[in-house]
Coordinates of C-alpha atoms in Angstrom, one line a residue:
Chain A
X1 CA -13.2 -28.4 -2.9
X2 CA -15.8 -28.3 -5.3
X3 CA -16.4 -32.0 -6.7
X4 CA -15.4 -32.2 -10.3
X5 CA -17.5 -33.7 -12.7
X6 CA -16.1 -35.6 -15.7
X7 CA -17.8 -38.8 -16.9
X8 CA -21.0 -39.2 -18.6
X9 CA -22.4 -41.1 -15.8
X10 CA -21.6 -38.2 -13.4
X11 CA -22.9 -35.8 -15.9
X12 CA -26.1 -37.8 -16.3
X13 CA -26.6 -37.8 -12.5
X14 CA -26.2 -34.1 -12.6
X15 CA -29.4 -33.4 -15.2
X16 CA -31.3 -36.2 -13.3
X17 CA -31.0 -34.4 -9.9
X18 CA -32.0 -31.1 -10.9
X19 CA -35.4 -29.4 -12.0
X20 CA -34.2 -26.0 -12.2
X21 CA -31.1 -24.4 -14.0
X22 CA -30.3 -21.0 -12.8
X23 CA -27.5 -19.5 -15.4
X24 CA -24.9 -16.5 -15.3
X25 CA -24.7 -15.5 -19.1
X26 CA -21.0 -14.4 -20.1
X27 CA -17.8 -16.7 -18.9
X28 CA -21.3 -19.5 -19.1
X29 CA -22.7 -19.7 -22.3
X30 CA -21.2 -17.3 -24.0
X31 CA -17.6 -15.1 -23.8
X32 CA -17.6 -11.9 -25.3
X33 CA -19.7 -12.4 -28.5
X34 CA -19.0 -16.1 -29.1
X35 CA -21.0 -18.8 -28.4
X36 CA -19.4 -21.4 -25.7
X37 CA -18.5 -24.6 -28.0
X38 CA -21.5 -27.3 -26.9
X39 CA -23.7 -25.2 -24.6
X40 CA -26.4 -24.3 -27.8
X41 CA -26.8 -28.1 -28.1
X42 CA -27.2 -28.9 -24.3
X43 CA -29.4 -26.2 -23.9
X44 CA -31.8 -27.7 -26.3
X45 CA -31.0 -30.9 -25.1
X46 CA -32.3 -29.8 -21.1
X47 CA -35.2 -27.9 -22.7
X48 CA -36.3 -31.4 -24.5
X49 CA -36.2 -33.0 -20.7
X50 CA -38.5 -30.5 -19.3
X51 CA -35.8 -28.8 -17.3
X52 CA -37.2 -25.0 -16.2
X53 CA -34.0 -22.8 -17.5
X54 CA -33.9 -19.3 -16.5
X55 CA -30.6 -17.1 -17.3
X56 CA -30.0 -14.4 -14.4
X57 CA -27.9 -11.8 -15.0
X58 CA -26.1 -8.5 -12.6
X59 CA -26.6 -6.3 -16.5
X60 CA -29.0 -3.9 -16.2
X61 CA -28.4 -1.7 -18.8
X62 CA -30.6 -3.7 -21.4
X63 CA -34.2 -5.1 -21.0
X64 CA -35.2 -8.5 -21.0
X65 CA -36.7 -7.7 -24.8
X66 CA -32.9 -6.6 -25.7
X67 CA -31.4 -9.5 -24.2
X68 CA -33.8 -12.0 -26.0
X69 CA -32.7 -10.7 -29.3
X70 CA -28.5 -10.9 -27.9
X71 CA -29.7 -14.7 -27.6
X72 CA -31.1 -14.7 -31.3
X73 CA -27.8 -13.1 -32.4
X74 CA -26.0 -16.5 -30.9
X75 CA -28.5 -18.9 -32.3
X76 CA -30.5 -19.5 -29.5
X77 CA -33.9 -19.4 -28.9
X78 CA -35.4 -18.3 -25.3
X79 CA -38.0 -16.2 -24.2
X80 CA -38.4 -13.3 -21.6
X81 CA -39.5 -14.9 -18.6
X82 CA -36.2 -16.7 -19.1
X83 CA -34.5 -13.5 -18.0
X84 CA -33.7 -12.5 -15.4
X85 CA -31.7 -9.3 -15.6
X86 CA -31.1 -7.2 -12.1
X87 CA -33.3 -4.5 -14.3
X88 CA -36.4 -6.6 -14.0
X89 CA -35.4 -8.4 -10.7
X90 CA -35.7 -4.2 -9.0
X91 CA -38.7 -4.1 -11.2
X92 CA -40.1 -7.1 -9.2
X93 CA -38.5 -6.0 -5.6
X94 CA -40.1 -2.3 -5.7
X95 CA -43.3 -4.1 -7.3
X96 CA -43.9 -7.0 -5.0
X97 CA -41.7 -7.2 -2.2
X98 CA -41.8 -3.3 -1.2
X99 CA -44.9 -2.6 -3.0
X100 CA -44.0 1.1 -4.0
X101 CA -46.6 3.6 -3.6
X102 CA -48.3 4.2 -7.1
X103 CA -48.1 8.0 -6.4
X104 CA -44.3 8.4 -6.0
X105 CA -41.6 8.0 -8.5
X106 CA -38.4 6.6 -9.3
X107 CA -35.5 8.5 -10.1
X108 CA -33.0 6.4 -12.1
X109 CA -29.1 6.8 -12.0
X110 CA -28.7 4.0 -14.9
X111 CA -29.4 2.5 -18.3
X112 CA -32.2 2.6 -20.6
X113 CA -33.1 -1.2 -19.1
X114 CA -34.3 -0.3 -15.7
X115 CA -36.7 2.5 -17.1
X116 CA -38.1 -0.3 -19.7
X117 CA -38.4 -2.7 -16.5
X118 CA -40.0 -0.5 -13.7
X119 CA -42.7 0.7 -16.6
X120 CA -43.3 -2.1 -17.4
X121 CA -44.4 -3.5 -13.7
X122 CA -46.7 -0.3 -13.4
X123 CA -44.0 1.9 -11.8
X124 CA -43.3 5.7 -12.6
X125 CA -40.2 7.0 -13.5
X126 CA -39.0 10.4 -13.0
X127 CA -38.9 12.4 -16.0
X128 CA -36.1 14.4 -14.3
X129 CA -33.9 16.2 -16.6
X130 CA -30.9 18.2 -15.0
X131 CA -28.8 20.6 -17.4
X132 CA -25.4 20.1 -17.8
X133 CA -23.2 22.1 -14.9
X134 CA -21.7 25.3 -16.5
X135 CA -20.6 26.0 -12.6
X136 CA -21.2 25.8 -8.8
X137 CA -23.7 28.6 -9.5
X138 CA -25.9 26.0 -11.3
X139 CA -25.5 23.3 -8.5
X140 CA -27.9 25.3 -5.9
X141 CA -30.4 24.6 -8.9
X142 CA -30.7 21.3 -7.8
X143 CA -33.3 20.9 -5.3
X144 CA -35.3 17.6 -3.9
X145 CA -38.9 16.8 -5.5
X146 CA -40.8 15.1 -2.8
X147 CA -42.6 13.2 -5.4
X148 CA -39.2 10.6 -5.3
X149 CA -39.8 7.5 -3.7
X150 CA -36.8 5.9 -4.4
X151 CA -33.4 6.2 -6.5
X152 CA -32.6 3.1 -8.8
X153 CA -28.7 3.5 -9.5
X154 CA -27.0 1.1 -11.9
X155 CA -24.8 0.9 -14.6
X156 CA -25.2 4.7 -16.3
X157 CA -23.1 5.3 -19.3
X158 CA -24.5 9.1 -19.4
X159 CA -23.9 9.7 -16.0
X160 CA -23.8 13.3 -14.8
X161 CA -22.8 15.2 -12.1
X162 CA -26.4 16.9 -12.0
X163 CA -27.5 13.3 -11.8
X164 CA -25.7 12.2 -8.8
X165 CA -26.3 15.6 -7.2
X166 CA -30.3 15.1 -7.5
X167 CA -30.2 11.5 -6.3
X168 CA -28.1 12.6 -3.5
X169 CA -30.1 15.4 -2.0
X170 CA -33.3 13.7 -2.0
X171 CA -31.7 10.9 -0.2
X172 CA -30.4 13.1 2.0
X173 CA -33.7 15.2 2.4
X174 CA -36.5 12.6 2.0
X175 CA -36.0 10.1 4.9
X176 CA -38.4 7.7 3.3
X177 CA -36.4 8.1 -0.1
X178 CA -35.3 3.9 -0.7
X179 CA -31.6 3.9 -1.9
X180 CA -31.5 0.5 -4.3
X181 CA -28.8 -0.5 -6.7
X182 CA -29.1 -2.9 -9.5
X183 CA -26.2 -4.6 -8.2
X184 CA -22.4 -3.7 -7.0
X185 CA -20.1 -5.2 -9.7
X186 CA -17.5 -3.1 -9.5
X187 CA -16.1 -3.8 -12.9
X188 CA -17.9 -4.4 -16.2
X189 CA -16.4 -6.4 -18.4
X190 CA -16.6 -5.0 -22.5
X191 CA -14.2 -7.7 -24.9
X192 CA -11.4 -8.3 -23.4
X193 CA -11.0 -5.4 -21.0
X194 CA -12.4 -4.5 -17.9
X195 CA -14.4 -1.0 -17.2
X196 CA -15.7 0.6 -14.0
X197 CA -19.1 -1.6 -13.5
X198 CA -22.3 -0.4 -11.6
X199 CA -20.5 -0.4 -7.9
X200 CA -18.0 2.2 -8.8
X201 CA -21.2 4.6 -10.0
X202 CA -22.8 3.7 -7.2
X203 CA -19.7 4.6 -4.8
X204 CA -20.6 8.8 -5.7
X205 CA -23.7 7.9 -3.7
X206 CA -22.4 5.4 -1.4
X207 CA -19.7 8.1 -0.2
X208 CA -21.4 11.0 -0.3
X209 CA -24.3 10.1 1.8
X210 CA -23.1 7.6 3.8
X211 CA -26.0 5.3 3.0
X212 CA -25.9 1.9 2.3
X213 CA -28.1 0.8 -0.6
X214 CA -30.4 -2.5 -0.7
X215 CA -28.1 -4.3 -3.7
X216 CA -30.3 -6.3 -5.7
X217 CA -28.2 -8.4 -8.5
X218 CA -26.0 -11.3 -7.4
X219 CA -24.5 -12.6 -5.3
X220 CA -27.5 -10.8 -2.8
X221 CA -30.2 -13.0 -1.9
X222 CA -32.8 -9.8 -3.1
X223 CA -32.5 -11.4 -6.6
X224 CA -33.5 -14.8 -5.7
X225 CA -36.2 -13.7 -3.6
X226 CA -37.3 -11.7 -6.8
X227 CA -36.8 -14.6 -8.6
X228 CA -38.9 -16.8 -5.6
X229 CA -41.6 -14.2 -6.3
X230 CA -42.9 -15.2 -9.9
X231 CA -41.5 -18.5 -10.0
X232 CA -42.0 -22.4 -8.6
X233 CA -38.4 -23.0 -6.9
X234 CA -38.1 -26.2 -5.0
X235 CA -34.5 -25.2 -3.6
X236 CA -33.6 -28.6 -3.2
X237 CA -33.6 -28.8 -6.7
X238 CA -32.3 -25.8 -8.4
X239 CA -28.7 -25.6 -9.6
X240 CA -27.1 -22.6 -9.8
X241 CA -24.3 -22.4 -13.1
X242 CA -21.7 -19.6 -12.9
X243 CA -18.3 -18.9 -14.0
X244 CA -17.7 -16.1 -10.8
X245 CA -17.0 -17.5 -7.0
X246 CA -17.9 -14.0 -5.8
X247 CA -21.5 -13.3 -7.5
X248 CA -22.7 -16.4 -9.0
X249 CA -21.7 -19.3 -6.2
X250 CA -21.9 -17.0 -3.5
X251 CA -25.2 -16.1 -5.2
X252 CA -26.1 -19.7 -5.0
X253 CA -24.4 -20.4 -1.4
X254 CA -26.7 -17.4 -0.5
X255 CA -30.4 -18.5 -1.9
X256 CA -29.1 -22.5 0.1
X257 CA -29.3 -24.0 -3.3
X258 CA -26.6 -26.2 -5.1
X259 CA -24.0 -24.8 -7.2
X260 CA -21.5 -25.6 -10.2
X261 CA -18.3 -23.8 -11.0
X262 CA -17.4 -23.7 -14.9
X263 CA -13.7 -22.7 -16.1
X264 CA -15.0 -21.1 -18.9
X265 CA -15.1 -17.6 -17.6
X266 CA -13.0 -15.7 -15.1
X267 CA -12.3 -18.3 -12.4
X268 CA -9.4 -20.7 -13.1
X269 CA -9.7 -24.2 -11.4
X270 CA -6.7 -23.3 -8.9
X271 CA -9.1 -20.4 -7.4
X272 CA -12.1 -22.7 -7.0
X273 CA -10.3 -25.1 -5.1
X274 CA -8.8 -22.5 -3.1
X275 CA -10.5 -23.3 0.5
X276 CA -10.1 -20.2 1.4
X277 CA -12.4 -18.9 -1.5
X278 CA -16.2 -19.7 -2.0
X279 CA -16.8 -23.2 -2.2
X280 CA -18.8 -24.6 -5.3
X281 CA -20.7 -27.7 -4.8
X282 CA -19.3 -29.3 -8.1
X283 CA -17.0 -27.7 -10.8
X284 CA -17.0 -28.7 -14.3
X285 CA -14.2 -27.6 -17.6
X286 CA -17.2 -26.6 -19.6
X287 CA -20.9 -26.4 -19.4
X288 CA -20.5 -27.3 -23.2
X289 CA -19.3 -30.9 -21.8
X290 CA -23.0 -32.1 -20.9
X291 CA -22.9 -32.8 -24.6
X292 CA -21.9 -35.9 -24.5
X293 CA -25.0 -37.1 -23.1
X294 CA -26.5 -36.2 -26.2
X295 CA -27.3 -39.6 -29.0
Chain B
X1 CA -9.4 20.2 25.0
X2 CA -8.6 23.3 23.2
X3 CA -7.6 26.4 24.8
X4 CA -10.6 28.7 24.3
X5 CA -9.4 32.5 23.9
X6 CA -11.5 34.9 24.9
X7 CA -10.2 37.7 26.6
X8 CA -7.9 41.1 24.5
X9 CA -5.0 39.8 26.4
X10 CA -5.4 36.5 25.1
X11 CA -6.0 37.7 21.5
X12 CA -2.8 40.0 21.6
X13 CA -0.7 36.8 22.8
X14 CA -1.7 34.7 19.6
X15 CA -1.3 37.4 17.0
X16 CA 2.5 37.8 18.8
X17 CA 3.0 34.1 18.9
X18 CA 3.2 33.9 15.4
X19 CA 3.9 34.8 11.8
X20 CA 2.6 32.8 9.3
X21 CA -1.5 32.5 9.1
X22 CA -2.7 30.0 6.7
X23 CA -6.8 30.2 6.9
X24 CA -9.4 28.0 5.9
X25 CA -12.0 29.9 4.0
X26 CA -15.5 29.1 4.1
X27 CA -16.3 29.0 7.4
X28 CA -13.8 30.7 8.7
X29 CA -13.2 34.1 6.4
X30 CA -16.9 34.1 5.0
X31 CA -19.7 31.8 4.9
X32 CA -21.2 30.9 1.4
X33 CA -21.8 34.4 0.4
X34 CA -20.9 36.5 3.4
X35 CA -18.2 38.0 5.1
X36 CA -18.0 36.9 8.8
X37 CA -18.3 40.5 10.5
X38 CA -15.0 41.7 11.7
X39 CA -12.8 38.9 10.0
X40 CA -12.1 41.9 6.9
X41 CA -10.8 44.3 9.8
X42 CA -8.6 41.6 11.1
X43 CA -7.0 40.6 8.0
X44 CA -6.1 44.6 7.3
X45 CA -4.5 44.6 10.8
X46 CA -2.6 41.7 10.5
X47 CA -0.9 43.0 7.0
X48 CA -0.4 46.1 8.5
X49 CA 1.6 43.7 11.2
X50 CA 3.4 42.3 8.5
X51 CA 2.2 39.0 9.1
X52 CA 2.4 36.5 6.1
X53 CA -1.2 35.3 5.2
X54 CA -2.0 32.2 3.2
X55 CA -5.3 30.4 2.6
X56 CA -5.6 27.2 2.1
X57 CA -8.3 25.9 0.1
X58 CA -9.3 22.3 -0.8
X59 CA -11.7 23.8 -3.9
X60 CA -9.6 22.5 -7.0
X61 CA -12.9 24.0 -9.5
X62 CA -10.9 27.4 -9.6
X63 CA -7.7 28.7 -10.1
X64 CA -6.0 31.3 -8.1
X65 CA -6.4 33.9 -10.3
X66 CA -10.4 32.7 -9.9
X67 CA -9.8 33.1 -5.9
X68 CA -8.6 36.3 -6.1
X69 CA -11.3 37.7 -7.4
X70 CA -13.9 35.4 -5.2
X71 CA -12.0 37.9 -2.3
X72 CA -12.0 40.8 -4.0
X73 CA -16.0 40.8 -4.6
X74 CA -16.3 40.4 -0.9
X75 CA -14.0 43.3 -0.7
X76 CA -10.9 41.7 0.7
X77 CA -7.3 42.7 -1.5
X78 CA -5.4 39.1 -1.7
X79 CA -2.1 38.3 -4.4
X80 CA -2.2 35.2 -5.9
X81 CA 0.8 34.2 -4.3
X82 CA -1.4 34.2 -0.9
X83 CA -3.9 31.6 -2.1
X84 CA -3.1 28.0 -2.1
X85 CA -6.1 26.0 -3.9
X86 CA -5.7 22.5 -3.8
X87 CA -5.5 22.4 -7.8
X88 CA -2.3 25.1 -7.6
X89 CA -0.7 23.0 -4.5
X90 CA -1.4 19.9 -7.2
X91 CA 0.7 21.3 -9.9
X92 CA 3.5 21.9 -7.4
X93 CA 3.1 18.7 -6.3
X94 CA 3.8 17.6 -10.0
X95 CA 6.2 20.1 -10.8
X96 CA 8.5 20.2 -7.5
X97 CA 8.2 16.9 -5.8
X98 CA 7.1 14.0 -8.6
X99 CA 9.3 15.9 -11.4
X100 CA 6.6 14.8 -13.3
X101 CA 8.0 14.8 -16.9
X102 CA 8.5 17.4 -19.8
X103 CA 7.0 14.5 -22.6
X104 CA 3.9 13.3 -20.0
X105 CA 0.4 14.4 -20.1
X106 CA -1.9 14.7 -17.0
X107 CA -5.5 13.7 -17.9
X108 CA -7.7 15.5 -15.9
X109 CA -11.0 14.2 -13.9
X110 CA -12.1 17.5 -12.6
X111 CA -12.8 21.5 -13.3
X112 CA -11.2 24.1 -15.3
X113 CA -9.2 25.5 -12.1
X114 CA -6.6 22.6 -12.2
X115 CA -6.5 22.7 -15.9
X116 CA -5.3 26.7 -15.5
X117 CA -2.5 25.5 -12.7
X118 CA -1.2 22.9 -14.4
X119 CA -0.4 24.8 -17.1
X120 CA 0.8 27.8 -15.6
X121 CA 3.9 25.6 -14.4
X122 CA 4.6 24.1 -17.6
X123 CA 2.7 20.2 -17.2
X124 CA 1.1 19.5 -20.2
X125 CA -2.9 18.8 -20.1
X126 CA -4.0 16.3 -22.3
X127 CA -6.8 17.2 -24.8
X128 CA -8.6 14.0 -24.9
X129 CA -12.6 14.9 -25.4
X130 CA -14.3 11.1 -25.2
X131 CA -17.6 11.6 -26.7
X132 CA -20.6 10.9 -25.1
X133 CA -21.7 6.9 -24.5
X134 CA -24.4 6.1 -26.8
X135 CA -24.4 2.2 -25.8
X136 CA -21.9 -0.6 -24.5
X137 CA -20.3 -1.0 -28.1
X138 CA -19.1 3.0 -27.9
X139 CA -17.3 1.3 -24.6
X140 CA -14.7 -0.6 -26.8
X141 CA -12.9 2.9 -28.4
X142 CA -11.6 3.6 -25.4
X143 CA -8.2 3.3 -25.6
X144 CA -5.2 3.9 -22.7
X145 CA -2.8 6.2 -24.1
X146 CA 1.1 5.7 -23.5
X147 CA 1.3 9.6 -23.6
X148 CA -0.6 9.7 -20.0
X149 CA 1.7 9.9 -17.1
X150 CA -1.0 10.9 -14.5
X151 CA -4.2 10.7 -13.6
X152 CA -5.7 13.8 -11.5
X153 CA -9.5 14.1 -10.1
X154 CA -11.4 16.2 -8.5
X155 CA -14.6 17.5 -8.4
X156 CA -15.7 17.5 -12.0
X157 CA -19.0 19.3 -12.5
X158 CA -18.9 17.7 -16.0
X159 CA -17.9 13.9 -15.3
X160 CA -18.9 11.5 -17.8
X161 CA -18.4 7.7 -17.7
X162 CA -16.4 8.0 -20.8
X163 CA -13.7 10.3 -19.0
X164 CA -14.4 7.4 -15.8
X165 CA -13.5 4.8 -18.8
X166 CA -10.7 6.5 -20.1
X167 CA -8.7 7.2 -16.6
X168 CA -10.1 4.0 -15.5
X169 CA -7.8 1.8 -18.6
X170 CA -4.9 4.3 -18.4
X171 CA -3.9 3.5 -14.4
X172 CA -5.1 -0.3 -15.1
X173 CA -2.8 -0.6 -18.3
X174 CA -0.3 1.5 -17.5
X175 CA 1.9 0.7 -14.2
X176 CA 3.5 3.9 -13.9
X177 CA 0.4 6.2 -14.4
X178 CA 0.3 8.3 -11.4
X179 CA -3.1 8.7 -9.7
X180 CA -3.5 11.8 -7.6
X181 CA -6.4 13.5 -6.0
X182 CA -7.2 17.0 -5.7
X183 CA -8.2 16.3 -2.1
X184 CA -11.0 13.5 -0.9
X185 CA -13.9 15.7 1.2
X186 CA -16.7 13.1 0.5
X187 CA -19.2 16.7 -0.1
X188 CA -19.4 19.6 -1.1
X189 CA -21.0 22.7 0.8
X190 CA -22.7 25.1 -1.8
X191 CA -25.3 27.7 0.6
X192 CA -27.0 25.7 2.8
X193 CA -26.5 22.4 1.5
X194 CA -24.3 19.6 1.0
X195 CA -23.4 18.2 -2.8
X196 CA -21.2 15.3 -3.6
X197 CA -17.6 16.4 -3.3
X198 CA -14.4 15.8 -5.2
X199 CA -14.0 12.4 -2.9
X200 CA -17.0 11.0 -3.9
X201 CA -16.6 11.4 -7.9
X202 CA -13.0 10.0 -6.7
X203 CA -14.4 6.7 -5.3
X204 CA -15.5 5.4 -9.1
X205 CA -11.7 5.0 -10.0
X206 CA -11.0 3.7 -6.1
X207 CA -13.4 1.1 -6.7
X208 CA -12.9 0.6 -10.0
X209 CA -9.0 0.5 -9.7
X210 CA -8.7 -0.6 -6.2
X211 CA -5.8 1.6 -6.6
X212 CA -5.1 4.5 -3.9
X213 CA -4.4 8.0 -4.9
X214 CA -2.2 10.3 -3.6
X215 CA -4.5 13.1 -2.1
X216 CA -2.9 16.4 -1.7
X217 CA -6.0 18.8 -0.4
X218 CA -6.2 19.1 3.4
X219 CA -5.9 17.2 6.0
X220 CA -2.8 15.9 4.0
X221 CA 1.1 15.9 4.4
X222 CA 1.0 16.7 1.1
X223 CA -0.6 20.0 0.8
X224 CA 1.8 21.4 3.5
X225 CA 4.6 20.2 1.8
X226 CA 3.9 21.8 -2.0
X227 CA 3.3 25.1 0.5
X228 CA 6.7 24.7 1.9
X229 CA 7.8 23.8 -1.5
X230 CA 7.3 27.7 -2.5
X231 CA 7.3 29.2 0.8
X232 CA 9.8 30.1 4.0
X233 CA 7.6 28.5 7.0
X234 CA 8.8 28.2 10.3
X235 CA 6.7 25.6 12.1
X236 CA 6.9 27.0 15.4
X237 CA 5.6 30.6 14.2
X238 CA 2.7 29.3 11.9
X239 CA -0.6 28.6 12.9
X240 CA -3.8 26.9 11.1
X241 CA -7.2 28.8 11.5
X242 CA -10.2 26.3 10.4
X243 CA -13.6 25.7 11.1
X244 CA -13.2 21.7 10.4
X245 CA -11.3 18.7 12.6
X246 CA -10.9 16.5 10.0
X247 CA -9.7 18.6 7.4
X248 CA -8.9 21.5 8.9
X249 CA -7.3 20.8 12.4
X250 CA -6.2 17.5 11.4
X251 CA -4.4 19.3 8.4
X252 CA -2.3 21.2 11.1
X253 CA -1.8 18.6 13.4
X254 CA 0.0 16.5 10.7
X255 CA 2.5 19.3 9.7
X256 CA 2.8 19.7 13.3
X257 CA 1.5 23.0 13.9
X258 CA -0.6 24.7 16.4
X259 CA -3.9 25.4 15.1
X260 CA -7.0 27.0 16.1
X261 CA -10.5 26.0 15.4
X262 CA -13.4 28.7 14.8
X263 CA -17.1 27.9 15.4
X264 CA -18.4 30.2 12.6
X265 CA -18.5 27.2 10.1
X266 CA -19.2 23.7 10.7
X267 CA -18.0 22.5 14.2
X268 CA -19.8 23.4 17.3
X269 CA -18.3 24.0 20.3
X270 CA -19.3 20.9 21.9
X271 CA -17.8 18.9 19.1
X272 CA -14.3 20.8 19.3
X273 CA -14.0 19.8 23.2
X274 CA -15.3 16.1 22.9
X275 CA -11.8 14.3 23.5
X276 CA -12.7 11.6 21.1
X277 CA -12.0 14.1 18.2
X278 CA -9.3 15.8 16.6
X279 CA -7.7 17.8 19.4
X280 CA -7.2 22.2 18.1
X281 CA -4.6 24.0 19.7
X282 CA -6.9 26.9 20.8
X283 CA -10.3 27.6 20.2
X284 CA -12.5 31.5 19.7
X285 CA -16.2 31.8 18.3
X286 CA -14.7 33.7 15.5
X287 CA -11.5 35.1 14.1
X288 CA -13.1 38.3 13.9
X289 CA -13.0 38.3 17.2
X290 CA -9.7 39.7 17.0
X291 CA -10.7 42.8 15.6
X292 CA -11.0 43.9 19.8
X293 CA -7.1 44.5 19.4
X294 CA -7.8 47.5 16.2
X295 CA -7.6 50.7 18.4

């Protein structure tokens, strides 16, 4: 059971033991498109004590430019090597830790934000453009390009059959093709509801060529070794902050660093003291709380 | 192991043996583009025998009327009544055994074939068009609708995360939504190569949902049952010709019918006799084989 944390001597312990904040975004500091009562003023309370804070998120539909200014829009001021968005952290993993060959290309089954990412590391990205299908006639069309490297597949909003079709045969074709997903969330969470996430537009591939894909965003440890490669972590001092027992502690559990469970999100406090679910280091009602360590 | 046939005395005993044939097609009647030499012959003589022929097709992308004239390009003469695609054996299924009702709409994830069955048996189609995605916020408008009373997918050539989004909210809000499959093959042959089949786009509401269609294609109960829904079959005098175990043999063996597998298509020999698959009832290297019993 995780250990809850509820006095002001507890919560000052908690800042005093830790160098490092690693934060989930939604269900953390923010729900939906307001602003988690308290968290603006402890954020700028850690940042006054030096504390390194870094935000890592599984959405990689937007940039780490686009989600600076979705922290303006709250009121709060970070900058992008704060971010860590699964966009950036494949960025970083086909960059540094596979080192990609500069004269292949990516083909992307996803947003807008892993295109801005991977150019921005030095990394080519198919300029690919399949037709819509008018019928199976058009499907024999598709045909591998042994220029791709690798397919990049996460959350794609104008997904396509003709999409899926390409990133399947050269997976199936090109042995040395990587297969990498952004992450495997299965839902994505928009308001109040719940919509298929990047795993379900990953599953086309998944099933189709029976290939497992290296899945970078939480809870897999290929995000914090991303994270390990263009920062300073000292694990024994790095706290992870999440809201989900299944990415964000498990994330944490993962990397061998300490975590805290907040009730502000999805997971009630019944579920994190569930033994038989993942097991946070220390829970907490609300990061907001850590206010009260504030003059 | 199956009993291979090979001899004219052999071939004469089969063709006696029964009097229903329900055929797979690709693989078995032609091959992408091509009649399988003597299998046009063989077909003539059994009509001429008065044996009832039915093929059974997992492709839900085209209707019957579609099918017939897929055959009679090749130069085979087929009724509509003696094709049973997946999408038709669907709209039975919703028609005959679900009663699916008169003030319901089906939304479809999938081609124009099911669309044309559905409505030949009086289920309405709903008309939904969800525009394209231009960014997360376009996410919010969609909307489950109380008028959907099932779900059905198959392969959709023009899939779209929006029609994904829209099925998606309709089985999650609504508890009696049906969800039905055209059928589940992971891929889909078109020539010489393999593209992601109706089972694959399937998998982004399975994972999404983690809700389990019914699938009526082959290997399925279900497909047999919509064909003895509209047809007089008499187990012991029908027989299943395929070129696939798991769909095609497998199909057979659960309506408990004997059921010979050809090695014009996908299965090699070698395959058909290892005991650790799917067990035919008899084996040949090609149903037009049988064409040594035409005088």
């Amino acid at each position: 059971m995780p250990t809850k944390l509820a006095s002001i001597e507890e919560y000052r312990k908690l800042v005093d033991s830790y160098d490092t904040f690693l934060f989930d975004c939604d269900g953390v500091i923010w729900l939906g498109s307001e602003l988690i009562p308290g968290v603006k003023e402890v954020i700028s309370f850690l940042k006054s004590s030096n504390k390194n804070l870094l935000y890592v998120t599984n959405n990689s539909t937007v940039s780490r430019k686009d989600y600076v200014k979705k922290f303006e829009k709250l009121g709060l001021t970070v900058t992008e090597n704060e971010i860590y968005g699964s966009a950036y952290a494949t960025a970083i993993y086909l960059q540094k830790i596979v080192k990609f060959k500069a004269e292949k290309e990516v083909f992307i089954v996803g947003g807008a934000g892993i295109k801005k990412e991977l150019e921005l590391v030095g990394i080519k990205v198919s300029d690919k453009v399949i037709p819509p299908m008018s019928g199976t006639e058009d499907i024999k069309k598709i045909l591998p390009d042994s220029k791709i490297g690798a397919i990049v597949c996460g959350l794609d909003l104008n997904m396509s059959y003709g999409k899926m079709a390409f990133a399947h045969i050269n997976l199936m074709t090109n042995e040395d093709c990587l297969f990498i997903a952004t992450n495997d969330d299965s839902s994505f969470p928009v308001e109040n509801q719940i919509f298929p996430g990047a795993g379900s537009i990953l599953s086309v591939l998944v099933t189709s060529t029976k290939k497992k894909p290296a899945v970078i965003g939480k809870p897999y440890q290929t995000m914090f070794d991303s994270i390990c490669a263009s920062h300073e972590i000292d694990l024994r001092r790095t706290l992870m902050v999440g809201d989900r027992l299944d990415t964000d502690i498990d994330f944490g559990i993962a990397a061998g660093i300490d975590t805290l469970v907040v009730y502000t999100g999805v997971t009630t406090e019944e579920e994190a003291c569930n033994p038989k679910n993942s097991q946070a280091t220390f829970s907490m009602g609300s990061f907001g709380e850590l206010s009260a360590l504030i003059d």
